[in-house]
XYZ file of C-alpha atoms in Angstrom:
787
model
C -3.828 -7.690 -14.559
C -1.678 -10.764 -15.101
C 1.116 -10.916 -12.544
C 4.156 -12.914 -11.534
C 6.013 -13.055 -8.226
C 9.102 -10.869 -8.039
C 11.807 -11.839 -5.515
C 13.898 -8.847 -4.458
C 16.969 -8.898 -2.238
C 18.379 -5.924 -0.345
C 21.866 -4.724 -1.238
C 24.104 -1.950 0.053
C 25.345 0.879 -2.139
C 27.404 3.976 -1.448
C 25.363 7.153 -1.203
C 24.882 8.947 -4.494
C 24.805 12.648 -3.657
C 22.014 13.169 -6.199
C 19.743 11.226 -3.807
C 20.117 14.035 -1.286
C 17.445 16.184 -2.849
C 17.369 19.877 -2.081
C 18.815 21.258 1.146
C 16.430 21.632 4.086
C 16.277 24.912 5.963
C 15.114 24.895 9.571
C 13.874 27.941 11.481
C 16.405 28.730 14.218
C 13.707 30.395 16.304
C 11.867 27.076 16.712
C 12.876 24.317 19.135
C 14.644 21.112 18.105
C 13.973 18.084 20.320
C 16.420 15.196 20.825
C 15.263 12.190 22.836
C 17.372 11.006 25.755
C 18.874 7.637 24.823
C 20.530 7.086 28.201
C 23.992 7.723 26.764
C 26.122 10.839 26.129
C 24.942 10.896 22.481
C 21.779 12.920 23.123
C 23.738 15.670 24.892
C 26.330 15.627 22.110
C 23.712 16.045 19.371
C 22.040 18.860 21.319
C 25.407 20.528 21.880
C 26.340 20.284 18.202
C 23.065 21.900 17.115
C 23.293 24.571 19.808
C 26.712 25.436 18.438
C 25.091 25.988 15.051
C 22.627 28.446 16.525
C 19.589 26.160 16.993
C 17.378 25.893 20.089
C 18.234 22.255 20.774
C 16.802 20.518 23.824
C 17.199 16.994 25.188
C 13.837 15.573 26.237
C 12.667 12.388 27.906
C 10.146 10.237 26.004
C 8.637 9.460 29.416
C 7.993 13.101 30.326
C 8.223 15.306 27.241
C 7.502 19.014 27.754
C 4.359 20.626 26.385
C 4.386 20.472 22.600
C 4.891 23.943 21.089
C 2.822 25.310 18.215
C 5.690 24.578 15.823
C 8.718 22.310 16.098
C 11.669 22.537 13.718
C 12.867 18.976 14.244
C 12.508 15.859 16.329
C 15.446 13.436 16.588
C 14.443 10.070 18.045
C 17.513 8.186 19.304
C 17.301 4.459 20.023
C 18.233 3.761 23.650
C 21.115 1.487 24.539
C 20.273 -2.211 24.082
C 19.533 -4.368 27.117
C 19.118 -7.984 26.056
C 18.060 -10.953 28.189
C 20.106 -14.033 29.095
C 19.106 -15.793 25.863
C 20.316 -12.789 23.888
C 16.893 -11.439 22.936
C 15.072 -8.250 23.724
C 12.752 -7.818 26.666
C 9.507 -6.003 27.281
C 11.449 -2.819 28.001
C 12.625 -2.522 24.395
C 9.081 -2.887 23.102
C 7.851 -0.252 25.549
C 10.612 2.138 24.466
C 9.598 1.763 20.826
C 5.957 2.396 21.723
C 6.998 5.543 23.573
C 8.774 6.701 20.413
C 5.540 6.263 18.473
C 3.566 8.200 21.091
C 6.099 11.033 21.093
C 6.020 11.287 17.292
C 2.221 11.249 17.376
C 2.217 14.109 19.917
C 4.831 16.132 18.046
C 3.247 15.557 14.627
C 1.019 18.671 14.487
C 3.925 20.918 15.534
C 6.258 19.377 12.954
C 3.642 19.729 10.224
C 3.013 23.358 11.164
C 6.724 24.141 10.831
C 6.896 22.178 7.606
C 4.092 24.186 6.048
C 5.833 27.420 7.062
C 9.272 26.542 5.756
C 10.859 23.285 6.838
C 10.746 20.534 9.460
C 12.470 17.212 10.008
C 11.724 13.933 11.778
C 14.863 11.836 12.129
C 14.945 8.370 13.710
C 18.348 6.936 14.651
C 18.902 3.238 15.328
C 22.266 1.819 16.466
C 22.671 -1.447 14.580
C 25.476 -2.133 12.099
C 25.393 1.144 10.193
C 23.476 -0.617 7.422
C 20.062 -1.442 8.968
C 21.215 -4.989 9.675
C 22.161 -5.835 6.096
C 25.888 -5.952 6.912
C 25.158 -8.365 9.776
C 23.820 -7.859 13.293
C 25.970 -8.729 16.275
C 24.718 -10.484 19.378
C 24.542 -7.320 21.483
C 22.423 -5.353 18.999
C 18.716 -5.084 19.795
C 16.613 -5.749 16.673
C 13.556 -4.030 18.145
C 14.919 -0.564 17.449
C 15.143 -1.408 13.776
C 11.414 -0.692 13.975
C 12.163 3.046 14.091
C 12.737 2.977 10.323
C 9.161 1.780 9.825
C 7.917 4.768 11.806
C 9.936 7.242 9.708
C 8.875 5.682 6.393
C 5.198 5.781 7.360
C 5.415 9.377 8.579
C 7.005 10.302 5.249
C 3.905 9.022 3.457
C 1.459 10.773 5.794
C 3.299 14.079 6.316
C 4.651 15.263 2.944
C 5.480 18.700 4.370
C 7.959 17.147 6.838
C 11.287 15.571 5.871
C 10.986 12.144 7.532
C 14.075 9.936 7.403
C 15.665 6.941 9.130
C 19.358 6.728 10.035
C 21.315 3.744 11.315
C 24.617 4.636 12.998
C 26.933 1.688 13.595
C 26.838 0.620 17.244
C 30.594 0.030 17.178
C 31.166 3.710 16.438
C 32.019 4.911 19.925
C 33.399 8.397 19.277
C 30.338 10.227 20.522
C 31.207 13.663 19.153
C 31.692 12.412 15.585
C 28.484 10.343 15.731
C 26.605 13.410 16.962
C 28.030 15.567 14.190
C 27.063 13.025 11.525
C 23.511 12.778 12.889
C 23.132 16.558 13.144
C 24.390 17.019 9.575
C 21.550 14.862 8.256
C 18.886 17.231 9.607
C 19.585 19.543 6.704
C 19.033 17.100 3.844
C 15.723 15.803 2.461
C 17.043 12.426 1.350
C 17.527 9.557 1.138
C 14.735 7.968 3.174
C 17.135 5.456 4.787
C 20.836 6.119 5.309
C 23.465 4.054 7.088
C 26.366 5.823 8.810
C 29.711 4.340 9.862
C 32.839 5.552 11.636
C 34.984 5.774 8.513
C 32.652 8.402 7.093
C 30.903 5.907 4.840
C 27.273 6.467 3.986
C 25.250 3.627 2.507
C 21.735 3.263 1.154
C 19.556 0.193 0.674
C 18.695 -0.956 -2.832
C 16.625 -3.949 -3.887
C 17.327 -6.039 -6.939
C 15.563 -9.048 -8.443
C 17.253 -12.404 -7.942
C 16.197 -15.993 -8.460
C 16.414 -18.394 -5.532
C 19.041 -21.091 -5.965
C 17.497 -24.572 -5.720
C 18.567 -26.790 -2.866
C 17.553 -29.469 -0.384
C 14.559 -28.699 1.786
C 15.810 -28.228 5.374
C 12.973 -30.148 7.053
C 12.284 -33.878 6.881
C 9.150 -35.985 7.162
C 7.880 -35.983 10.714
C 9.742 -32.840 11.764
C 7.384 -30.651 13.771
C 6.698 -27.110 12.542
C 4.973 -24.539 14.755
C 2.815 -22.174 12.676
C 1.230 -19.072 14.213
C -1.715 -17.293 12.638
C -4.232 -20.110 12.817
C -5.317 -22.703 10.279
C -7.002 -20.440 7.752
C -6.043 -18.173 4.868
C -2.415 -17.272 4.315
C -0.910 -19.379 7.085
C -2.965 -22.400 6.013
C -1.214 -22.214 2.648
C 2.145 -22.185 4.435
C 1.103 -25.367 6.206
C -0.071 -26.939 2.950
C 3.230 -26.057 1.248
C 5.253 -27.628 4.065
C 3.070 -30.725 3.996
C 3.675 -31.062 0.256
C 7.409 -30.363 0.529
C 8.342 -32.845 3.233
C 5.339 -34.230 5.102
C 6.184 -32.274 8.256
C 4.038 -32.557 11.361
C 2.073 -29.329 11.689
C 1.244 -27.573 14.971
C -1.076 -24.684 14.090
C -1.604 -22.036 16.760
C -4.422 -19.477 16.559
C -6.693 -17.388 18.740
C -9.890 -19.078 17.563
C -11.189 -21.710 19.982
C -10.455 -25.346 19.230
C -13.353 -26.383 16.987
C -15.613 -29.089 18.391
C -17.696 -31.479 16.333
C -20.958 -29.932 15.140
C -24.343 -31.007 16.381
C -26.516 -32.763 13.758
C -28.900 -29.795 13.339
C -25.938 -27.520 12.515
C -24.135 -29.995 10.273
C -27.225 -30.026 8.044
C -26.816 -26.271 7.321
C -24.610 -25.754 4.281
C -24.752 -21.968 3.699
C -24.429 -18.934 5.937
C -28.079 -18.108 5.281
C -29.069 -21.609 6.447
C -26.929 -21.247 9.581
C -28.390 -17.845 10.528
C -31.933 -19.060 9.947
C -31.354 -22.127 12.118
C -29.744 -20.100 14.910
C -32.627 -17.633 15.059
C -35.219 -20.432 14.950
C -33.551 -22.157 17.920
C -33.162 -18.878 19.859
C -36.099 -16.648 18.805
C -34.772 -13.570 20.643
C -31.442 -13.562 18.818
C -30.746 -10.418 16.793
C -29.537 -10.639 13.178
C -26.208 -9.115 14.241
C -25.642 -11.745 16.905
C -26.642 -14.449 14.434
C -24.105 -13.062 11.964
C -21.324 -13.149 14.570
C -22.196 -16.710 15.604
C -22.345 -17.725 11.960
C -18.865 -16.300 11.324
C -17.482 -18.339 14.244
C -19.130 -21.507 12.945
C -17.745 -20.989 9.438
C -14.269 -20.307 10.873
C -14.405 -23.554 12.833
C -15.481 -25.418 9.708
C -12.547 -24.002 7.785
C -10.110 -25.053 10.514
C -11.464 -28.621 10.490
C -11.357 -28.712 6.677
C -7.753 -27.517 6.593
C -6.664 -30.047 9.208
C -8.255 -32.797 7.116
C -6.498 -31.396 4.045
C -3.084 -31.585 5.743
C -3.727 -35.100 6.992
C -4.730 -36.176 3.478
C -1.437 -34.776 2.189
C 0.468 -37.086 4.527
C 1.156 -34.763 7.474
C 0.112 -35.071 11.085
C -1.726 -31.885 11.999
C -3.013 -30.507 15.290
C -4.599 -27.198 16.241
C -3.850 -25.326 19.480
C -5.798 -22.331 20.727
C -3.565 -19.728 22.393
C -2.941 -15.996 22.487
C 0.732 -15.718 21.584
C 0.929 -12.338 23.375
C 0.635 -14.315 26.648
C 4.053 -15.759 27.562
C 2.641 -18.359 29.930
C 0.117 -19.548 27.349
C 2.872 -19.856 24.734
C 5.142 -21.828 27.068
C 2.280 -24.193 27.902
C 1.365 -24.613 24.212
C 4.956 -25.363 23.181
C 5.158 -27.975 25.959
C 1.958 -29.615 24.674
C 3.234 -29.574 21.095
C 6.483 -31.218 22.198
C 4.497 -33.901 24.008
C 2.014 -34.489 21.151
C 4.231 -34.160 18.066
C 7.849 -34.023 19.209
C 10.462 -31.268 19.396
C 9.840 -28.200 17.268
C 12.232 -28.123 14.277
C 10.617 -25.344 12.279
C 8.803 -22.070 12.918
C 6.466 -20.057 10.689
C 5.403 -16.869 12.450
C 2.445 -15.730 10.379
C 0.161 -14.143 12.984
C -0.899 -10.572 12.308
C -3.748 -8.086 12.572
C -4.391 -4.631 11.101
C -5.846 -1.453 12.607
C -5.201 1.151 9.914
C -5.268 4.745 11.130
C -3.134 7.808 10.511
C -0.350 8.307 13.053
C -2.186 11.295 14.522
C -5.415 9.277 14.870
C -4.075 5.919 16.039
C -4.810 5.041 19.660
C -2.402 3.262 21.992
C -4.733 0.261 22.083
C -4.824 0.006 18.282
C -1.046 0.250 18.086
C -0.550 -2.364 20.797
C -2.945 -4.820 19.152
C -0.986 -4.777 15.892
C 2.518 -4.496 17.328
C 2.199 -7.020 20.153
C 0.788 -9.744 17.921
C 3.899 -9.576 15.764
C 6.686 -8.624 18.175
C 5.644 -9.733 21.663
C 4.301 -12.930 20.136
C 7.633 -13.658 18.462
C 9.568 -12.908 21.662
C 7.378 -15.318 23.626
C 7.788 -18.059 21.037
C 11.568 -17.715 20.762
C 11.831 -17.791 24.562
C 9.830 -21.019 24.740
C 11.647 -22.898 21.954
C 14.916 -24.802 21.951
C 16.585 -22.613 19.321
C 19.446 -25.035 18.732
C 16.940 -27.643 17.507
C 15.544 -25.404 14.760
C 16.196 -26.221 11.096
C 14.039 -23.549 9.456
C 12.454 -20.240 10.498
C 10.096 -18.189 8.329
C 8.911 -14.837 9.663
C 5.954 -13.266 7.883
C 6.883 -9.615 7.459
C 5.379 -7.227 4.930
C 6.350 -4.961 2.050
C 4.831 -2.237 4.250
C 7.994 -2.503 6.358
C 10.199 -2.000 3.322
C 8.304 0.835 1.654
C 5.985 2.265 4.327
C 2.235 2.613 3.844
C -0.235 5.257 4.914
C -2.137 4.258 8.054
C 0.153 1.347 8.954
C 2.942 2.739 11.140
C 2.393 -0.024 13.738
C 2.474 -2.738 11.070
C 5.576 -1.232 9.411
C 7.410 -0.931 12.735
C 6.504 -4.435 13.901
C 7.545 -6.026 10.624
C 10.849 -4.132 10.563
C 11.511 -5.743 13.957
C 10.857 -9.132 12.355
C 13.281 -8.302 9.527
C 16.084 -7.418 11.948
C 15.313 -10.442 14.143
C 15.703 -12.699 11.113
C 19.146 -11.250 10.461
C 20.110 -11.768 14.107
C 18.839 -15.374 14.110
C 20.612 -16.146 10.832
C 23.893 -15.077 12.412
C 23.318 -16.991 15.642
C 21.943 -20.184 14.077
C 24.237 -20.991 11.138
C 22.685 -24.447 10.647
C 19.125 -23.088 10.465
C 17.596 -21.582 7.307
C 16.144 -18.237 8.456
C 14.174 -15.854 6.227
C 11.913 -12.885 6.815
C 9.410 -12.596 3.967
C 8.401 -9.002 3.173
C 5.192 -10.168 1.525
C 3.190 -7.955 -0.759
C -0.600 -8.285 -0.527
C -2.058 -11.795 -0.701
C -5.305 -12.773 -2.333
C -7.291 -13.930 0.647
C -5.157 -12.112 3.196
C -6.213 -8.843 4.848
C -6.912 -7.303 1.399
C -10.395 -6.363 0.196
C -11.498 -5.349 -3.297
C -10.859 -1.665 -2.671
C -7.273 -2.285 -1.604
C -6.747 -4.545 -4.608
C -7.801 -1.684 -6.870
C -5.421 0.705 -5.117
C -2.552 -1.788 -5.383
C -3.340 -2.280 -9.087
C -3.083 1.487 -9.632
C 0.366 1.263 -8.032
C 1.359 -1.577 -10.356
C 1.152 -4.202 -7.594
C -0.929 -7.352 -7.865
C -1.968 -9.818 -5.189
C -0.106 -13.042 -4.480
C -2.199 -16.148 -5.065
C -2.545 -18.411 -2.021
C -1.098 -21.538 -3.614
C 1.543 -19.493 -5.437
C 2.677 -17.878 -2.186
C 2.866 -21.228 -0.432
C 5.106 -22.631 -3.163
C 7.343 -19.559 -2.968
C 7.757 -20.098 0.780
C 8.858 -23.696 0.295
C 11.238 -22.827 -2.559
C 12.863 -20.026 -0.576
C 13.426 -22.186 2.482
C 15.064 -24.774 0.222
C 17.576 -22.197 -1.061
C 20.632 -23.077 1.058
C 22.496 -19.758 0.884
C 19.490 -17.502 0.542
C 19.290 -14.131 2.270
C 17.790 -13.521 5.699
C 15.301 -11.096 4.181
C 13.445 -11.081 0.861
C 10.849 -8.730 -0.589
C 8.092 -10.690 -2.335
C 5.537 -8.836 -4.456
C 3.295 -9.642 -7.410
C 4.341 -7.483 -10.355
C 2.572 -7.192 -13.726
C 3.928 -9.546 -16.344
C 5.696 -7.754 -19.143
C 4.216 -8.720 -22.486
C 6.775 -9.749 -25.087
C 4.716 -8.258 -27.887
C 1.310 -6.701 -28.421
C -1.434 -9.313 -28.763
C -2.998 -9.961 -32.144
C -6.527 -8.939 -32.981
C -9.143 -11.590 -33.647
C -8.385 -11.327 -37.348
C -4.736 -12.169 -36.681
C -3.267 -8.756 -37.514
C -1.046 -7.370 -34.746
C -1.461 -3.858 -33.434
C 1.065 -1.364 -34.762
C 2.624 1.572 -32.966
C 0.801 4.788 -33.800
C 3.081 7.017 -31.758
C 5.346 7.062 -28.726
C 5.054 9.704 -26.041
C 7.625 10.591 -23.364
C 5.759 11.229 -20.105
C 7.289 13.014 -17.132
C 6.213 15.455 -14.468
C 8.535 18.046 -15.980
C 7.069 17.584 -19.465
C 3.469 17.306 -18.238
C 3.147 19.917 -15.466
C -0.541 19.113 -14.884
C 0.579 15.831 -13.301
C 1.708 17.746 -10.225
C -2.007 18.281 -9.662
C -2.903 14.598 -10.092
C -1.059 12.865 -7.254
C -2.286 9.820 -5.320
C -0.296 8.436 -2.400
C 2.605 10.715 -3.277
C 2.876 9.511 -6.893
C 1.882 11.371 -10.055
C -0.726 9.350 -11.968
C -1.811 9.942 -15.574
C -5.594 10.591 -15.487
C -7.930 8.107 -17.177
C -9.379 11.024 -19.177
C -5.950 11.789 -20.673
C -5.273 8.120 -21.481
C -8.608 8.115 -23.325
C -7.409 11.032 -25.470
C -4.213 9.166 -26.346
C -6.153 6.060 -27.336
C -8.455 8.122 -29.555
C -5.494 9.821 -31.219
C -3.897 6.425 -31.879
C -7.069 5.285 -33.686
C -7.195 8.414 -35.847
C -3.481 8.269 -36.624
C -3.974 5.793 -39.475
C -7.490 6.871 -40.393
C -7.376 10.484 -41.592
C -10.726 11.928 -42.609
C -12.726 10.081 -39.946
C -14.034 11.704 -36.772
C -13.781 10.548 -33.177
C -17.213 9.388 -32.049
C -16.424 7.492 -28.835
C -15.270 4.149 -27.516
C -16.447 0.776 -26.245
C -14.917 -1.352 -23.522
C -12.504 1.125 -21.962
C -10.412 -0.682 -19.357
C -7.589 0.591 -17.159
C -5.334 -2.382 -16.451
C -2.487 -0.616 -14.681
C -2.185 3.078 -13.917
C 0.732 5.052 -15.348
C 2.539 6.084 -12.148
C 5.593 8.276 -12.469
C 8.783 8.380 -10.441
C 11.985 10.184 -11.322
C 12.745 10.783 -14.976
C 10.839 9.960 -18.119
C 8.428 7.121 -18.855
C 7.776 6.282 -22.508
C 4.241 5.272 -23.434
C 3.464 3.610 -26.759
C 0.013 4.004 -28.310
C -0.918 1.013 -30.490
C -3.762 0.664 -32.985
C -5.186 -2.086 -35.162
C -6.963 -2.014 -38.495
C -10.454 -0.463 -38.645
C -13.412 -2.844 -38.658
C -16.728 -1.552 -40.033
C -19.799 -2.266 -37.929
C -23.260 -0.620 -38.250
C -21.945 2.339 -40.180
C -19.070 3.042 -37.779
C -15.395 2.109 -37.866
C -13.967 0.443 -34.757
C -10.238 0.406 -34.035
C -8.702 -1.639 -31.246
C -6.209 0.484 -29.299
C -3.842 -0.004 -26.382
C -1.408 1.988 -24.268
C 1.712 0.085 -23.300
C 4.803 0.874 -21.263
C 8.452 0.528 -22.319
C 8.572 -3.176 -21.359
C 5.279 -3.995 -23.059
C 3.142 -3.760 -19.920
C -0.497 -3.036 -20.744
C -1.849 0.138 -19.136
C -5.190 0.699 -20.895
C -7.213 -0.385 -23.896
C -10.468 0.342 -25.746
C -12.243 -0.050 -29.096
C -12.366 3.465 -30.497
C -15.447 4.337 -32.567
C -14.819 6.534 -35.632
C -17.411 7.993 -38.007
C -17.472 9.763 -41.358
C -19.806 12.316 -39.733
C -21.208 12.569 -36.236
C -24.818 11.402 -35.863
C -27.553 13.527 -34.351
C -27.633 13.464 -30.577
C -30.530 11.825 -28.748
C -32.359 13.684 -26.019
C -30.627 14.127 -22.702
C -31.822 11.992 -19.803
C -34.532 13.583 -17.640
C -33.630 15.400 -14.446
C -33.833 13.574 -11.122
C -34.648 14.858 -7.619
C -31.727 16.461 -5.793
C -30.881 18.300 -2.626
C -28.239 20.979 -2.073
C -24.658 19.757 -1.703
C -23.171 20.709 1.652
C -19.666 21.619 0.467
C -18.368 24.319 -1.850
C -15.987 23.092 -4.577
C -13.097 24.621 -2.634
C -14.027 22.661 0.473
C -14.534 19.444 -1.517
C -11.060 19.761 -3.023
C -9.555 20.480 0.392
C -11.325 17.685 2.303
C -12.086 14.860 -0.160
C -10.577 15.123 -3.635
C -6.864 14.738 -4.344
C -6.775 17.053 -7.352
C -4.440 20.045 -7.319
C -4.910 23.492 -8.800
C -4.499 22.513 -12.467
C -7.065 19.694 -12.218
C -9.823 21.462 -10.287
C -12.472 21.490 -12.974
C -15.650 21.502 -10.855
C -17.103 25.012 -10.873
C -20.198 24.217 -8.834
C -22.310 21.301 -7.649
C -25.945 21.825 -8.605
C -27.165 19.049 -6.322
C -26.804 15.498 -5.063
C -29.100 12.679 -3.982
C -29.155 8.904 -3.720
C -29.896 8.903 -7.462
C -26.778 10.778 -8.536
C -24.960 14.094 -8.741
C -25.118 17.108 -11.090
C -22.297 19.600 -11.485
C -20.911 22.263 -13.818
C -17.385 21.854 -15.174
C -14.854 24.166 -16.763
C -13.558 23.507 -20.281
C -10.029 22.196 -20.781
C -7.275 24.548 -21.850
C -5.515 23.556 -25.130
C -3.261 20.465 -25.032
C -0.093 22.578 -25.325
C -0.854 24.088 -21.904
C -0.982 20.587 -20.392
C 2.151 18.995 -21.864
C 5.124 19.559 -24.099
C 4.925 17.834 -27.489
C 1.175 17.142 -27.255
C -0.009 14.758 -30.027
C -2.680 17.238 -31.228
C -3.352 20.957 -30.964
C -7.042 20.382 -30.056
C -8.681 17.868 -27.762
C -10.782 15.131 -29.340
C -13.097 14.998 -26.322
C -12.556 17.196 -23.280
C -10.383 15.710 -20.497
C -11.541 18.421 -18.094
C -15.184 17.396 -18.500
C -14.453 13.677 -18.276
C -12.235 14.081 -15.226
C -14.775 16.390 -13.583
C -17.373 13.632 -14.016
C -15.082 11.140 -12.292
C -14.410 13.697 -9.541
C -18.139 14.180 -9.104
C -18.645 10.463 -8.574
C -15.906 10.478 -5.931
C -17.967 13.125 -4.139
C -21.105 10.987 -4.590
C -19.572 7.811 -3.158
C -18.068 9.765 -0.258
C -21.421 11.449 0.419
C -23.319 8.176 0.395
C -20.858 5.707 1.928
C -17.993 7.715 3.425
C -15.564 6.122 0.948
C -13.781 7.518 -2.084
C -13.645 5.819 -5.492
C -11.457 5.347 -8.562
C -12.547 4.616 -12.155
C -11.587 1.254 -13.627
C -13.701 0.821 -16.772
C -16.495 2.167 -18.940
C -18.774 0.235 -21.273
C -19.470 2.904 -23.896
C -18.962 6.573 -24.705
C -20.534 8.451 -27.604
C -19.798 12.065 -28.520
C -22.137 14.024 -30.810
C -20.451 17.442 -30.960
C -17.385 19.294 -29.797
C -17.493 20.270 -26.142
C -18.520 23.885 -25.581
C -15.788 26.398 -24.802
C -17.765 27.641 -21.800
C -17.748 24.220 -20.149
C -20.385 21.540 -19.715
C -23.067 20.429 -17.289
C -22.544 16.882 -16.052
C -25.399 14.700 -14.818
C -24.268 11.387 -13.344
C -27.074 8.929 -12.578
C -25.953 6.036 -10.371
C -27.223 2.705 -11.679
C -25.647 0.397 -9.101
C -24.043 0.926 -5.722
C -22.478 -1.738 -3.508
C -19.976 -1.733 -0.658
C -16.941 -1.725 -2.969
C -18.369 -0.796 -6.373
C -20.333 1.921 -8.099
C -21.760 2.149 -11.632
C -23.234 5.176 -13.375
C -24.453 6.620 -16.671
C -23.286 10.169 -17.347
C -24.662 12.867 -19.669
C -22.651 15.907 -20.769
C -24.829 18.812 -21.973
C -24.292 22.371 -23.168
C -25.800 25.544 -21.700
C -29.039 24.953 -23.661
C -29.420 21.404 -22.362
C -28.441 19.728 -25.635
C -26.595 16.426 -25.282
C -22.904 16.718 -26.197
C -21.776 13.248 -25.083
C -22.972 10.246 -23.080
C -20.902 7.789 -21.048
C -22.667 4.571 -20.041
C -21.562 1.698 -17.878
C -19.002 3.718 -15.914
C -17.526 1.461 -13.223
C -15.562 2.549 -10.161
C -13.989 0.788 -7.198
C -15.141 2.182 -3.867
C -13.211 1.786 -0.636
C -12.513 3.840 2.490
C -8.848 2.853 2.163
C -8.642 5.293 -0.740
C -9.498 8.202 1.570
C -6.047 8.178 3.127
C -4.326 7.741 -0.240
C -6.163 10.777 -1.586
C -4.966 12.941 1.302
C -1.351 12.372 0.308
C -1.641 14.658 -2.685
C 1.877 16.121 -2.693
C 4.624 14.510 -4.758
C 7.074 12.365 -2.787
C 10.658 13.643 -2.956
C 11.592 10.776 -5.293
C 8.607 11.246 -7.578
C 9.190 14.749 -8.823
């Protein structure tokens, strides 16, 4: 997937009532909890709801009552701000936000129970500017409680049965009764996800729009010292390299890794990790392979730090590395003093430190939350307290698109990065001569993103930001003199201006155009990943085959070569128009091959394959022999409930005959006619059978989960050949795994009829395997904005 960086800036817009969604009904027999914010507001909200007939109760986050079996609503109010002498938050604010997380975690099962029975609401309420900081934070407003929005947005992704929303009521709105009424009113709406409230009755939402950064003079000069947290490797190393290239700044890199010492001669002679491990074990015969691996990782990290420091020096910058835990205020103060002594006063700050500990809200421990949150938030507080803020010329805070959009398993990361976003807005107001930006980065190539996450992002239409590309973006944004205090930076697929030409020079032509929507294709409600409806690969294959036959009447569909899914078709509100393109047939070995593609309305490439057509279908070869199996431990019903994301209309597995390390065998139902799947179907009969194909892919999800604990998604297939129409009674599917690695799986798949005759064969099936998909698969209900 070819991508380009998109720069998006947040704007305010008046609430469109259509964004409200359907009204939410709460059970008046169930309790409603409102957290005590230390002001009259909590009592006022409780009183307003009591007057409406609800069992409203003010509770303390420090000593909440026993959680009931079901809870109609939880309203989390931000406590009154208490800032320090320098005008920043203290440890108390961070502790209050952590208590909010713990309360939501405790109340989660009760909220979900009520949601499944009828309706439930989680509402977080910050008291900033009535616009989540976009209108401009004032000096008395605590940015930490902007993190509540990250909690609500993450809960919305993990708990689809609960209406989870974030409000921001202007802190200057002092008429408690009217604030309470406005907050209480919002309990009975399902949208929007974020809503700002102000005293004049105004309601605003946040929108993001693409903008180009205006060029300008870089704010730092040669020799200016920049403090960079996050160490001297990976993403933050590219920030350092970009600053070195932009102005030759002096670089003070701070990380947790120990200061690397010069290597001993025996170690310097080892060039690969295998060489290092072998040498370590030979020098310490009792060392275990695991210990050797850990020591090797430390050695390679130290090498990378030394290499990066040499790289920065070669680019013309002074560079020094300091080992410190930025969560320790005393260690930060000491490090800043040493930097000032070694390199001079700090003129720039890049706060890039961060860790991940992905877990669902209900499963996340306090220690995991603290590790992620404190690195970002406590670390930033310690740094700002140690610096001379008036001397700063540029500040770049490394936030994340997770803060803007929420992401399953990352409530701590979303909350911490929302704090960074609000802090940037506060700093920009207080330091008018300093360029301040919080970068809501999408995933980086080489950041905390493995192959499985890359595949999931690709399905969502999100690429990864290249290291050098991201570094250049950082420098360009800091040079934009009037740029915003917060930008969203993601890699989006490049829109193709026109379909590419075939090797013979003839362009592909449009065979047909198909409007795709959840309303027009009801089966998509049963094919939802991470809250978004996704067109199945099996259905895209049908569309490609139909495109090939469109200009070749009289030929028969025989299969395809080189099927590749470049970008999943993910649906939001409304209609998405897909164009099916086909080239001229090319005759090879008695078959006719037609290049086909599926493209979106802006030319983006979703899928492609060479479709094989034949004048008559050849005789089928023999099916592959059986392989040893054992009984599968789950019924299909249990597999769909616990592992697979497929809803009622896409549950094609009738039974699992068996599973082993070699593969999986199952029986699948036949697909109903196309007209029962979608309005305006291109054909009245299927060319293959999307139920059988999708059941095969579902079976391999079960296989990868059984063998590695991780789910999988298809991304390509080398070849498919079909020798007869699929039987009306369904097919037996035998998937033999040919390769299995940590993040990949390959298989050959036979489809046979009830007599064992081969109907079709798929070879070279490739899937991406990653445990990160497990959480995405559990969010199998459409998001409110995706229906």
